[in-house]
Short mmCIF file of C-alpha atoms in Angstrom, two decimals:
data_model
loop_
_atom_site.label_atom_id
_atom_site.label_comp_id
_atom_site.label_asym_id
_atom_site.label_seq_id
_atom_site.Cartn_x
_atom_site.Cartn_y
_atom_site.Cartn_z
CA UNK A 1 0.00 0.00 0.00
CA UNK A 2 1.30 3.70 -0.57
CA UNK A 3 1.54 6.01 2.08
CA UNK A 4 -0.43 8.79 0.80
CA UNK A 5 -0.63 10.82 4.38
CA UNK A 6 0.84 13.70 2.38
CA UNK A 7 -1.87 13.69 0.09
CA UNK A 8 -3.56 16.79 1.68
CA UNK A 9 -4.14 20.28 1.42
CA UNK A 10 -1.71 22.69 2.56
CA UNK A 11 -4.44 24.33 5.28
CA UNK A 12 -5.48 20.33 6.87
CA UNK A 13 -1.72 20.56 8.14
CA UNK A 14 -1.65 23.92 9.45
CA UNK A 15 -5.25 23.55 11.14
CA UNK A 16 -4.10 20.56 12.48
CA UNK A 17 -0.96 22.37 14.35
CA UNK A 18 -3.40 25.07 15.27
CA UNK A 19 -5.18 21.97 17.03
CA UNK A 20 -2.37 20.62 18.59
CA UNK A 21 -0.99 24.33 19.77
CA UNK A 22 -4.15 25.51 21.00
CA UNK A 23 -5.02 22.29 22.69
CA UNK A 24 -8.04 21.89 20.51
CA UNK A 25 -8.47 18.15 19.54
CA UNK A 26 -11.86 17.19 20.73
CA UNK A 27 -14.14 14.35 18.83
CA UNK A 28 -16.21 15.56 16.25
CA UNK A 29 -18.04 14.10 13.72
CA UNK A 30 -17.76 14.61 9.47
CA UNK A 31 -19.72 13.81 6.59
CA UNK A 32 -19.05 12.89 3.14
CA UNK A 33 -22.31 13.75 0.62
CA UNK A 34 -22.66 15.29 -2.28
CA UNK A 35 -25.38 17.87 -3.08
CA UNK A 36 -26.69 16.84 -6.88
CA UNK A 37 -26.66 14.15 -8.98
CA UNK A 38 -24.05 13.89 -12.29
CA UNK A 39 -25.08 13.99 -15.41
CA UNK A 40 -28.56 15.70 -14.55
CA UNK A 41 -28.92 11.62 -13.34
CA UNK A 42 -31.34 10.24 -11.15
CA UNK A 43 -28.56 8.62 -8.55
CA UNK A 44 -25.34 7.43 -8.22
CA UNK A 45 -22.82 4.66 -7.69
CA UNK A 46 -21.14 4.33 -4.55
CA UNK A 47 -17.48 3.53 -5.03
CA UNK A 48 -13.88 3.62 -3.77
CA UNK A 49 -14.49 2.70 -0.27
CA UNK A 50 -11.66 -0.12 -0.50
CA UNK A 51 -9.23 2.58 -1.35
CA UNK A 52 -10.40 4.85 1.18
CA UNK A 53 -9.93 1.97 3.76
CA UNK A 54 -6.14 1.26 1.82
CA UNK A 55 -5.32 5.10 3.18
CA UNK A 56 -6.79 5.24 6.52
CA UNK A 57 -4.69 1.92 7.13
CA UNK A 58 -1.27 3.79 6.02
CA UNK A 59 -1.87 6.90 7.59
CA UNK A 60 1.02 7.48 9.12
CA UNK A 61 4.27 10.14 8.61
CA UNK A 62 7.59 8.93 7.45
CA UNK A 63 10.91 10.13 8.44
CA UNK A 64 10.75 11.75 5.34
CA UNK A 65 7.31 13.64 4.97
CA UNK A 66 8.94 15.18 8.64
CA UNK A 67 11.64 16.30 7.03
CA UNK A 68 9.81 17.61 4.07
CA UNK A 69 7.01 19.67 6.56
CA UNK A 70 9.87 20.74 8.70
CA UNK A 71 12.01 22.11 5.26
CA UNK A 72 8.85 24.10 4.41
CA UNK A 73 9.48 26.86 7.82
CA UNK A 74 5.63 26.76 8.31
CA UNK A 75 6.11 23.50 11.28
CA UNK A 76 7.43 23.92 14.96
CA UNK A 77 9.38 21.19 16.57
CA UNK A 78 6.99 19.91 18.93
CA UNK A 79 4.06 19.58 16.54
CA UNK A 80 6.61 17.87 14.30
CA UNK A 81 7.78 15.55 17.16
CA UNK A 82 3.61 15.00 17.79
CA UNK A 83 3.12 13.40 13.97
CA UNK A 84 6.30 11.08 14.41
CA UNK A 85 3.52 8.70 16.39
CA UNK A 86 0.15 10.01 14.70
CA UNK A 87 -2.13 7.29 13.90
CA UNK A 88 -6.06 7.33 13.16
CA UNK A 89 -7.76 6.21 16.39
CA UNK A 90 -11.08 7.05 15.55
CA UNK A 91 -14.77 5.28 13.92
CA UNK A 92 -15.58 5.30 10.20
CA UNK A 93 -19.55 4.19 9.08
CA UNK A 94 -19.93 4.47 5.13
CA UNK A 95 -22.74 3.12 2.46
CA UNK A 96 -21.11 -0.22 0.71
CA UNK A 97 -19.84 0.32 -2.86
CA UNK A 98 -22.01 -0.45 -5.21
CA UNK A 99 -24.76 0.91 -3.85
CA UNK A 100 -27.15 3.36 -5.13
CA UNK A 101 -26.97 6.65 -3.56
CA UNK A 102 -28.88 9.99 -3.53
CA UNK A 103 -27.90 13.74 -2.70
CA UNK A 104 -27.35 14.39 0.80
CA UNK A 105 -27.01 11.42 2.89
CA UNK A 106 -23.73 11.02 4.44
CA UNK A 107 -21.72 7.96 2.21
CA UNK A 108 -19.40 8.21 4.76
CA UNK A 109 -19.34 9.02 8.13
CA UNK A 110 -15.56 10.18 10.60
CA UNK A 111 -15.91 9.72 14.14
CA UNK A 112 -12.93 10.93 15.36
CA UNK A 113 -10.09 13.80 17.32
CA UNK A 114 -10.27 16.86 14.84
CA UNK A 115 -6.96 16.94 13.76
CA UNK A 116 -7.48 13.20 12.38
CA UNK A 117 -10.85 13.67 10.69
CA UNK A 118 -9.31 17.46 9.57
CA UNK A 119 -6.31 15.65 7.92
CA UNK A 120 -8.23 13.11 6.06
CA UNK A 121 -10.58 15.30 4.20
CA UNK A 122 -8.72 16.11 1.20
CA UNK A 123 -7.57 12.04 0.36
CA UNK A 124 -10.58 10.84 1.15
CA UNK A 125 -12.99 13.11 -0.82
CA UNK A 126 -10.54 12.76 -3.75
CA UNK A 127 -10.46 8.72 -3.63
CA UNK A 128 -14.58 8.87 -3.24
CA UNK A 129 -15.13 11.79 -5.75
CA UNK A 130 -13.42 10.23 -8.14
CA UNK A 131 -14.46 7.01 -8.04
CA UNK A 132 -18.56 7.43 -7.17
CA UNK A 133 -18.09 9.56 -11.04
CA UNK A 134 -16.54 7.24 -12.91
CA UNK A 135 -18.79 3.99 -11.62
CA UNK A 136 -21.81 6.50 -12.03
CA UNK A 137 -21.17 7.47 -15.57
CA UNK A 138 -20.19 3.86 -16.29
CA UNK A 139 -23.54 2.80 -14.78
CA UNK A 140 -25.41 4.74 -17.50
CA UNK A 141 -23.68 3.41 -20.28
CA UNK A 142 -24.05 -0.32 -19.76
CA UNK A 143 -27.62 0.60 -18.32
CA UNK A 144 -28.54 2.18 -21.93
CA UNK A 145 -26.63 -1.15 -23.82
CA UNK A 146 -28.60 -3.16 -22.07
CA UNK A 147 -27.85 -6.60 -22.96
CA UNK A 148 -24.89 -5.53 -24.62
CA UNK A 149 -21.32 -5.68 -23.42
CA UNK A 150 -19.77 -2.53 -22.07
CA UNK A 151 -15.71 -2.97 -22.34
CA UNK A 152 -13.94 -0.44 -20.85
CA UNK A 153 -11.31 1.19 -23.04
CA UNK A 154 -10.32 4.45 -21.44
CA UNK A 155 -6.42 4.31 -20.32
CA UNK A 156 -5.08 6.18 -22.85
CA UNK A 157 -6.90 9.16 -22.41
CA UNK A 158 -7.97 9.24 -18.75
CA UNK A 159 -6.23 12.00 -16.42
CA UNK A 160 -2.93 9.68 -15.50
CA UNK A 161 -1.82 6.44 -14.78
CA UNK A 162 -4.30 6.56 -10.91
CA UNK A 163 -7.18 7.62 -13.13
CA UNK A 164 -6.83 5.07 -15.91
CA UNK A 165 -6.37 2.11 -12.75
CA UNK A 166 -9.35 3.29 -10.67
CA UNK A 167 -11.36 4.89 -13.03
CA UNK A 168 -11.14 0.75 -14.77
CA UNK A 169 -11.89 -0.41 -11.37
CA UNK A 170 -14.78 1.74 -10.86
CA UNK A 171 -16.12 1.39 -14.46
CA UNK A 172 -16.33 -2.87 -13.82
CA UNK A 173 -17.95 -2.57 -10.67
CA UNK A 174 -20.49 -0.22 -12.52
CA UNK A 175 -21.04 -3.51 -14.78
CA UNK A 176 -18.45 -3.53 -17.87
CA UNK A 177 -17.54 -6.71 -18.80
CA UNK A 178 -13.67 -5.87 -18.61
CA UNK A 179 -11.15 -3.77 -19.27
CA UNK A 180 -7.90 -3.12 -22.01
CA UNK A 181 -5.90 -2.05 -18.88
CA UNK A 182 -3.78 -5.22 -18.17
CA UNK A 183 -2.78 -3.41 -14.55
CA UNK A 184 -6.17 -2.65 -13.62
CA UNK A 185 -7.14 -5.94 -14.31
CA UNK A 186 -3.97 -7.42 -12.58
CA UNK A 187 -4.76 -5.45 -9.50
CA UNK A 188 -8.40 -6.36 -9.13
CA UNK A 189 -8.80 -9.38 -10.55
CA UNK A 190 -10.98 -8.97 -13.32
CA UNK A 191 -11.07 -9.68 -17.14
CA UNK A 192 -8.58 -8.16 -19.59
CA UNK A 193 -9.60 -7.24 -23.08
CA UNK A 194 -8.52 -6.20 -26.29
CA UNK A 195 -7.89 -7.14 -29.58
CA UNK A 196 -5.46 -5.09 -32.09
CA UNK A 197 -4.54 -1.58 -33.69
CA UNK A 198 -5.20 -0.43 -37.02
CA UNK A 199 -0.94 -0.75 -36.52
CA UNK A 200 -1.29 -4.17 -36.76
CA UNK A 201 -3.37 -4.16 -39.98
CA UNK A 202 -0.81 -1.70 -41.40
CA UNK A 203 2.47 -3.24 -40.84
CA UNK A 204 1.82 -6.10 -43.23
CA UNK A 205 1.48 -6.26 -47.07
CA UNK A 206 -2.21 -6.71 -47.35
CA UNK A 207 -5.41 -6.54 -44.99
CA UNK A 208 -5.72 -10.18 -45.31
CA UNK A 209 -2.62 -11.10 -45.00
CA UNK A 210 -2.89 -8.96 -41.01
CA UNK A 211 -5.97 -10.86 -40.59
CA UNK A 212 -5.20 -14.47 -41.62
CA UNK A 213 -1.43 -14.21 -39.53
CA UNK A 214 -4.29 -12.74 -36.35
CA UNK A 215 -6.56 -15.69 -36.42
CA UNK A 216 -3.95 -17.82 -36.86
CA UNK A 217 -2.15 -16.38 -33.21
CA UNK A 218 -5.32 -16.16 -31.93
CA UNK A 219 -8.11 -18.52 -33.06
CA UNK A 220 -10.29 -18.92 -30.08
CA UNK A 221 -11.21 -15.37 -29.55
CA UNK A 222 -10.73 -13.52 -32.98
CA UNK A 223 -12.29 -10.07 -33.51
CA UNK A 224 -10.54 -8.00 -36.45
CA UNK A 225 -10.56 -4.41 -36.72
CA UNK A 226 -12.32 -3.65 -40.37
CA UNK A 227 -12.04 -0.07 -40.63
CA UNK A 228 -7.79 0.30 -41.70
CA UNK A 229 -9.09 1.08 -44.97
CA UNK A 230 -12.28 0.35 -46.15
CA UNK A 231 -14.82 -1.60 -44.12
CA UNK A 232 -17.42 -2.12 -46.31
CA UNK A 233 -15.43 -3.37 -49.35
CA UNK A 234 -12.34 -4.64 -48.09
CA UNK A 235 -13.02 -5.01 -44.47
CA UNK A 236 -15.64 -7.17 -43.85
CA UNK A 237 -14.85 -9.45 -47.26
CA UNK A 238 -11.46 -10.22 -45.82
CA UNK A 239 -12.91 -11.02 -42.51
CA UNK A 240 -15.27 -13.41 -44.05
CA UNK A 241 -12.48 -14.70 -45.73
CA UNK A 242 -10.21 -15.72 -42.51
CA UNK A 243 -13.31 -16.77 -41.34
CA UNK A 244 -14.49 -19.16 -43.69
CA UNK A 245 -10.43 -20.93 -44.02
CA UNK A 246 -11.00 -21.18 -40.41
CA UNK A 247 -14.09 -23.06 -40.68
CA UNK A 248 -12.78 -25.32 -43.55
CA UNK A 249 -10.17 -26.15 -41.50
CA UNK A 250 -12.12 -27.02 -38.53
CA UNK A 251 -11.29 -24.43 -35.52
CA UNK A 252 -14.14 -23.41 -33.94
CA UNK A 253 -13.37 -20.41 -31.66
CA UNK A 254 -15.14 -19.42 -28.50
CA UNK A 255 -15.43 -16.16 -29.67
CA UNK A 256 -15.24 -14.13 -32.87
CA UNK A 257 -15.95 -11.46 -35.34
CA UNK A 258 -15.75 -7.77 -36.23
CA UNK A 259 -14.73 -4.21 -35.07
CA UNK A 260 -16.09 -0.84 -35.64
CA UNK A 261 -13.65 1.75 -34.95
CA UNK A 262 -14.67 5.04 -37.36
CA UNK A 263 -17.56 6.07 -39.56
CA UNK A 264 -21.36 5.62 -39.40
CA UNK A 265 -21.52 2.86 -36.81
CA UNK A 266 -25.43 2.21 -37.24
CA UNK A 267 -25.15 2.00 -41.19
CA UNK A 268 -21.77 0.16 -41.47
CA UNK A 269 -23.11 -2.70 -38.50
CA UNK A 270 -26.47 -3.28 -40.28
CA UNK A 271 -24.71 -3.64 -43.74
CA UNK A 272 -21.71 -5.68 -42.06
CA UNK A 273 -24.61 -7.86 -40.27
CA UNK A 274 -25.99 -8.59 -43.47
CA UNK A 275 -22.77 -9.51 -45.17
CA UNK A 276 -21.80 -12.24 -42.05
CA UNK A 277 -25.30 -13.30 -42.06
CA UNK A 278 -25.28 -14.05 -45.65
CA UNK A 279 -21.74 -15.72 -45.52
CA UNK A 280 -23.20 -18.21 -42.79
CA UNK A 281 -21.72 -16.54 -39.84
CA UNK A 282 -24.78 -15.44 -37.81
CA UNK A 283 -22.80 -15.65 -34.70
CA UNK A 284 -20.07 -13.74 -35.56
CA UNK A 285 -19.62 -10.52 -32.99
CA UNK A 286 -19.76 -6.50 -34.17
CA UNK A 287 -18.26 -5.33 -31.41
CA UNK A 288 -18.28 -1.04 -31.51
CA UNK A 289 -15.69 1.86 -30.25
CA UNK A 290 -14.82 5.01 -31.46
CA UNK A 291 -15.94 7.92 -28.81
CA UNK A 292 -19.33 6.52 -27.19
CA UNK A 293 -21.00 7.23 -24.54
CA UNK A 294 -24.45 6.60 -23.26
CA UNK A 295 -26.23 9.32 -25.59
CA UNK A 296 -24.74 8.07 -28.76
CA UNK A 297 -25.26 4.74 -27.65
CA UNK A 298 -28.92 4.89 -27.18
CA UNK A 299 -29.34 7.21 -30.43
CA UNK A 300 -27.42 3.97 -32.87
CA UNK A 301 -29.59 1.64 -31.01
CA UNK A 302 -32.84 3.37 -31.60
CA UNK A 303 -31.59 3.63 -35.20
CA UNK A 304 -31.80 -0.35 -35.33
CA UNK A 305 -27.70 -0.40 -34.90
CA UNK A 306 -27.11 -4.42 -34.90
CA UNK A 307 -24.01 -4.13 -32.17
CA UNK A 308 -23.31 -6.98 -30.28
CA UNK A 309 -20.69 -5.21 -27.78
CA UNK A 310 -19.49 -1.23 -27.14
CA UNK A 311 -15.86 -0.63 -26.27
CA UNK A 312 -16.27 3.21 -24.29
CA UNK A 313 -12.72 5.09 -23.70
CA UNK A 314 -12.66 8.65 -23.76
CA UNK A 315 -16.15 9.98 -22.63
CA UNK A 316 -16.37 7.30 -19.96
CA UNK A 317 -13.13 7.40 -18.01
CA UNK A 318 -12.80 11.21 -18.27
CA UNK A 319 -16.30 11.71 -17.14
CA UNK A 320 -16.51 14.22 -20.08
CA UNK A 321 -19.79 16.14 -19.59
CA UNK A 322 -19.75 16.53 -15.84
CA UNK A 323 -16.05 15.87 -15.10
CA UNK A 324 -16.39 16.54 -11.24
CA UNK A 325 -18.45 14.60 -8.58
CA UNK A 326 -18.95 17.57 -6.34
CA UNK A 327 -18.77 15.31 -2.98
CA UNK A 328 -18.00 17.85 0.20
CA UNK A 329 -16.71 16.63 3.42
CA UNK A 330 -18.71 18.99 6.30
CA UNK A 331 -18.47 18.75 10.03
CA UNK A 332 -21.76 17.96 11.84
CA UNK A 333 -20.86 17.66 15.33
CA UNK A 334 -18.37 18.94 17.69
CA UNK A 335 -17.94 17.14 21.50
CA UNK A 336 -18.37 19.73 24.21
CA UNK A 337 -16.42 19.75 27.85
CA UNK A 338 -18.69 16.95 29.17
CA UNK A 339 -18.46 14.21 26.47
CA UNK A 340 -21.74 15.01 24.78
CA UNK A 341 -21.80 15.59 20.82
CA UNK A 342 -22.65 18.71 20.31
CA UNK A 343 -24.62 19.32 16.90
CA UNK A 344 -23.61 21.63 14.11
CA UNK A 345 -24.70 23.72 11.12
CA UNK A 346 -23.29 24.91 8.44
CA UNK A 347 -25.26 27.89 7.09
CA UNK A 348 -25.60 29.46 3.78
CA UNK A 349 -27.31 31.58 1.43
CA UNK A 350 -27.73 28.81 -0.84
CA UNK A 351 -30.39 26.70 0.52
CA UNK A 352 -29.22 23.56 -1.10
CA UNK A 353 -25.58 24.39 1.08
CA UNK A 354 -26.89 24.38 4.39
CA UNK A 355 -25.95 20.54 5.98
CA UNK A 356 -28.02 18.73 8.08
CA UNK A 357 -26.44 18.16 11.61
CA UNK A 358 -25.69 15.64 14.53
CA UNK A 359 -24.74 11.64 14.12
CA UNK A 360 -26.59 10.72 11.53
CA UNK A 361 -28.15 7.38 10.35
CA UNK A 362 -29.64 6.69 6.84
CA UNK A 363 -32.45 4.22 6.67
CA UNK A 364 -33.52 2.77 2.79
CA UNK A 365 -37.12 2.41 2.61
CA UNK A 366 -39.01 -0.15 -0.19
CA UNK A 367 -42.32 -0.58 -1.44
CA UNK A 368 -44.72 -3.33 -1.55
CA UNK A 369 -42.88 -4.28 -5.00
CA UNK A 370 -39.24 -3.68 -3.36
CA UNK A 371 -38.64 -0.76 -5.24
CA UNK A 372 -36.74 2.47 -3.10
CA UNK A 373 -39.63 4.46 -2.21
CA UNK A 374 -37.13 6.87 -0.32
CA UNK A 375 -34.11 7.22 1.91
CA UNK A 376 -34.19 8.35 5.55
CA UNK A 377 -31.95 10.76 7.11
CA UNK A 378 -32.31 10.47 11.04
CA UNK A 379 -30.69 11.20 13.96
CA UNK A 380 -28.65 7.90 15.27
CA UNK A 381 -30.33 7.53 18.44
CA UNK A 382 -33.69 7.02 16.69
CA UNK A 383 -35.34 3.89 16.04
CA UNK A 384 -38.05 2.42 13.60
CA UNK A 385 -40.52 -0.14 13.51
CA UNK A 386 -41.87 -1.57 10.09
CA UNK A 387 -44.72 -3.03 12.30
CA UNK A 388 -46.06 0.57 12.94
CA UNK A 389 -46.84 3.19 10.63
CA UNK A 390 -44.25 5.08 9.27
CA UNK A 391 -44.62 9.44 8.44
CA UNK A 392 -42.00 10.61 5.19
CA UNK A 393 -41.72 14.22 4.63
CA UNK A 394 -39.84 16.64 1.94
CA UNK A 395 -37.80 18.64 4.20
CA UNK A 396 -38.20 21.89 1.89
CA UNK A 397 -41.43 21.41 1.69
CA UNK A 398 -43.05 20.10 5.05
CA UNK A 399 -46.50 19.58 4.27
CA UNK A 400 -46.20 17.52 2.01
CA UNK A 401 -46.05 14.08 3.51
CA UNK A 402 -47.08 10.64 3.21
CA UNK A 403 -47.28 8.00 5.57
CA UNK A 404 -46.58 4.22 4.56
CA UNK A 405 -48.56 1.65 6.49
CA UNK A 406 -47.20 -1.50 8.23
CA UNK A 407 -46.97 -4.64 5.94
CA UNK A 408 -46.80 -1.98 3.22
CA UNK A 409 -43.08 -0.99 3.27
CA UNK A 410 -39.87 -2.45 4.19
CA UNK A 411 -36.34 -0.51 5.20
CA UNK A 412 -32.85 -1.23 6.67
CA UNK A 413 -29.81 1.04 7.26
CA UNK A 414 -27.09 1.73 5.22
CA UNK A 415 -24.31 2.59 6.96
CA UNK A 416 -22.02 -0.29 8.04
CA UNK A 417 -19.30 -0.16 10.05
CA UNK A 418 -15.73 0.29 8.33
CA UNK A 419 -13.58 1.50 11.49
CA UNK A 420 -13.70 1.03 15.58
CA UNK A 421 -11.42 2.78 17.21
CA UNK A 422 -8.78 3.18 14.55
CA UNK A 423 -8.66 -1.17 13.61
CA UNK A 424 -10.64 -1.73 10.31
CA UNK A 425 -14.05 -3.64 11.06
CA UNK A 426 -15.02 -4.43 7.42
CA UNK A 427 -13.76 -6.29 4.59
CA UNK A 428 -13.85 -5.17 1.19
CA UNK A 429 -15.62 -7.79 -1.29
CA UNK A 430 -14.11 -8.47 -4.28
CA UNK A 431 -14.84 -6.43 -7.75
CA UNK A 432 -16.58 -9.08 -8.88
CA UNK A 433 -19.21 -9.17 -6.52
CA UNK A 434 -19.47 -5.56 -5.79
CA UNK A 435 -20.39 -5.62 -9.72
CA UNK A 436 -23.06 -8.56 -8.98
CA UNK A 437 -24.07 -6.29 -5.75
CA UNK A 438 -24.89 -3.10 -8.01
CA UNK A 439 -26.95 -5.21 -10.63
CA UNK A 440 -29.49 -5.80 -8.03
CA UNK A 441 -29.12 -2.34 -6.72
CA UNK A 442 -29.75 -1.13 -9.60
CA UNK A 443 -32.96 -3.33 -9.87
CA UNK A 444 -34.60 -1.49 -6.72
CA UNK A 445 -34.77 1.83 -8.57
CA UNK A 446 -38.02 2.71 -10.64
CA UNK A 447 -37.29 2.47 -14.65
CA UNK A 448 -38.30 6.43 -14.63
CA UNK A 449 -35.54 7.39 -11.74
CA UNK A 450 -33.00 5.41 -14.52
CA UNK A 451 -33.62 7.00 -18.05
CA UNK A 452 -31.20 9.46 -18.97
CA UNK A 453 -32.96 12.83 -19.51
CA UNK A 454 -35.45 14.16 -16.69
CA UNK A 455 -35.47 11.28 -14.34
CA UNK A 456 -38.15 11.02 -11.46
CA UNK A 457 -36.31 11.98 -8.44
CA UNK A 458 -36.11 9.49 -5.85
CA UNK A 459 -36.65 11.43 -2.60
CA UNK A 460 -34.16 12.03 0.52
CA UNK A 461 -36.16 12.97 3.42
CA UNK A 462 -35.00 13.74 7.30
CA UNK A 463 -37.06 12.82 10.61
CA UNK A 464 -39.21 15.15 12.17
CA UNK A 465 -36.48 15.27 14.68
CA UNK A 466 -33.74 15.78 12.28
CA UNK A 467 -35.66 18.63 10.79
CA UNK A 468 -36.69 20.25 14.37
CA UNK A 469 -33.24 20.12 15.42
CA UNK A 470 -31.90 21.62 12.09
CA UNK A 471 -34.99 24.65 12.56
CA UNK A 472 -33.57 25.11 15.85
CA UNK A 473 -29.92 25.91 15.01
CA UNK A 474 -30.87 27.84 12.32
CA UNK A 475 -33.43 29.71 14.34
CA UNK A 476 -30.62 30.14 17.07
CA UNK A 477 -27.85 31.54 14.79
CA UNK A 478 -29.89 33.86 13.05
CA UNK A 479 -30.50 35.68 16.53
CA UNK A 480 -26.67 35.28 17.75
CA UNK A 481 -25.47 37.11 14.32
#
């Protein structure tokens, strides 16, 4: 693991030394949220909780990050000798990845002195942020291919060699199939895919010639790239011509066909689907690249597109549209001279800005058909009974509310443990089954809270405690001011 303690903003450190001078490190409390959903989406994809947990683990200053703070004239001595044997002692609760998640409720949850939960904001909302928009945007891309195959072919052009590892990582647990970077999939165990460059086409005497020496390397899974130079008439012919030697000379492969790299995808497959159909080779594969994402896919499929399998880079590992998740890490309670957590507000002329305070639970809440109906915000030291009836409110809008009936709803909490006092509690599943995990996520959200333009909102409401309590602080600092 790398030690990334140094990963921070400028400001964490000197507030922390502030802390430590001032003798200022009570518990407190911080959330991770984010205010609005990418992509003008209906939700998102949690993600990058392992990570998070990889960082928390190594926290810790070398030798040499002392040496480095201490060259910098902005650290005293003693604070220095204070971080040789900093650790984090404190609690972490977060949402599992691969859950669906709305604006506002906490996906993760510090417990902990200030000056550890102060120091940890910047990693930690960079490892989340990044990761919760790459798995989101991911989401809506093998969501609109539906049965199709998403591959994800992004490392090229994503934002460095971190971005190109977790933005694969994220993008598989979002539900592609795989992944061309051979790291990424070394790392997390999951498939690596990939077939060949318009290089490889180039670099011998004929089209054919590239093909044939390809199938003959690689005959169980053979997909050639027909677009070098023309994929109509010299493209697809040759294919079918590698194709057919290898059926008179009895290789079956597992897997084969064509690629689309360039041109009118939605014309090019239907002709090219015609051509393998005609040649006998029904099952043969047009797999699809060149600069998709979920808009374009859904427009070639609507045009009757006959694509068997979508290879996304660029607009998918870059985020391209909304290129920021907009998480915010926000303290919500403070621990006074007696022990007792002490709620807090942060207040702004931006409605949408103002947090909700105190420890905070969220609660998922399911229809008769299993579907989310809403999420719960409460106040930790509340509890619920699905055997009585149960009042949901909007919180900007308080009379209008509903009230769900016993036998008529279901709902469990979503925070799980991650941290107790500074040893991790919780074990990250594999990629694999955070993947599996999401498909049934996924599953629990209304078709009209999934579609990419104008989604139904799924709500996020508070308690009627949560909200009192939130009235009275604002009530209280608008009188102090």
């Amino acid at each position: 693991m790398r030690n990334l303690t140094l990963l921070t903003d400028l400001y964490e450190l000197t507030m922390m030394q502030g802390y430590y001078k001032k003798n200022n490190n009570k518990k407190v409390i911080f959330d991770v949220f984010y205010r609005k959903n990418p992509f003008g989406g209906g939700y998102a994809i949690c993600c990058g909780l392992e990570q998070a947990i990889d960082y928390v683990k190594n926290l810790r200053f070398e030798d040499d990050d002392i040496e480095y703070l201490k060259s910098t004239g902005k650290f005293e001595e003693d604070f220095l000798k204070y971080l040789r044997d900093f650790r984090f002692t404190g609690d972490i609760w977060a949402i599992p990845e691969g859950t669906v998640c709305f604006p506002r409720e906490p996906l993760l949850k510090v417990i902990a002195p200030i000056d550890q939960a102060q120091l940890m904001e910047s990693a930690i909302l960079n490892i989340i942020n990044h990761q919760c928009l790459i798995a989101t945007k991911a989401s809506r891309v093998v969501e609109t291919a539906g049965k199709n195959n998403v591959m994800e072919f992004g490392l090229r052009r994503a934002q460095g060699p971190d971005a190109g590892i977790y933005g694969a990582r994220a993008a598989v647990v979002a539900g592609c199939i795989g992944t061309s970077n051979v790291l990424a999939a070394k790392m997390f165990d999951i498939p690596a895919l990939g077939t060949h460059a318009h290089s490889w086409i180039m670099s011998f005497e004929s089209e054919y010639e590239a093909f044939k020496a390809y199938s003959e390397i690689y005959s169980d899974n053979c997909l050639l790239l027909v677009d070098t130079y023309d994929t109509l008439n010299s493209g697809v012919p040759n294919a079918i011509k590698v194709f057919t030697e290898m059926k008179e000379n009895g290789i079956k492969p597992k897997s084969y066909g064509i690629r689309l790299d360039s041109g009118d995808l939605a014309y090019l497959s239907k002709r090219a689907r015609i051509m393998l159909d005609n040649a006998g080779f029904e099952d043969a594969i047009i797999s699809a690249s060149s600069d998709l994402d979920e808009y374009l896919i859904a427009s070639l499929i609507s045009q009757g597109a006959r694509i068997d399998s979508w290879g996304v880079g660029t607009n998918m590992i870059t985020a391209k549209d909304n290129p920021a998740f907009g998480g915010v890490y926000k303290l919500a309670a403070i621990e006074d001279s007696s022990g007792n957590m002490v709620p807090t507000i942060k207040i702004s002329e931006n409605v949408a800005k103002i947090s909700d305070p105190g420890d905070k639970v969220i609660y998922r809440i399911y229809d008769d058909d299993g579907k989310i109906f809403a999420d719960l915000i409460a106040l930790s030291h509340e509890t619920y009974s699905e055997s009585e009836p149960l009042e949901l409110f909007d919180p900007n809008e308080p009379w209008k509310r509903t009230t769900l009936e016993p036998g008529h709803y279901s709902m469990k909490p979503l925070l799980v443990k991650v941290f107790d006092n500074g040893q991790c509690v919780y074990e990250s599943p594999s990629v694999s089954k955070i993947k599996a995990f999401r498909e049934t996520e996924l599953e629990s959200i209304w078709e009209e809270s999934r579609r990419l333009l104008n989604p139904h909102e799924v709500h996020v409401d508070i308690s009627q405690e949560l909200y009192d309590l939130k009235q009275e602080l604002l009530n209280n600092r608008k009188r102090t001011r």
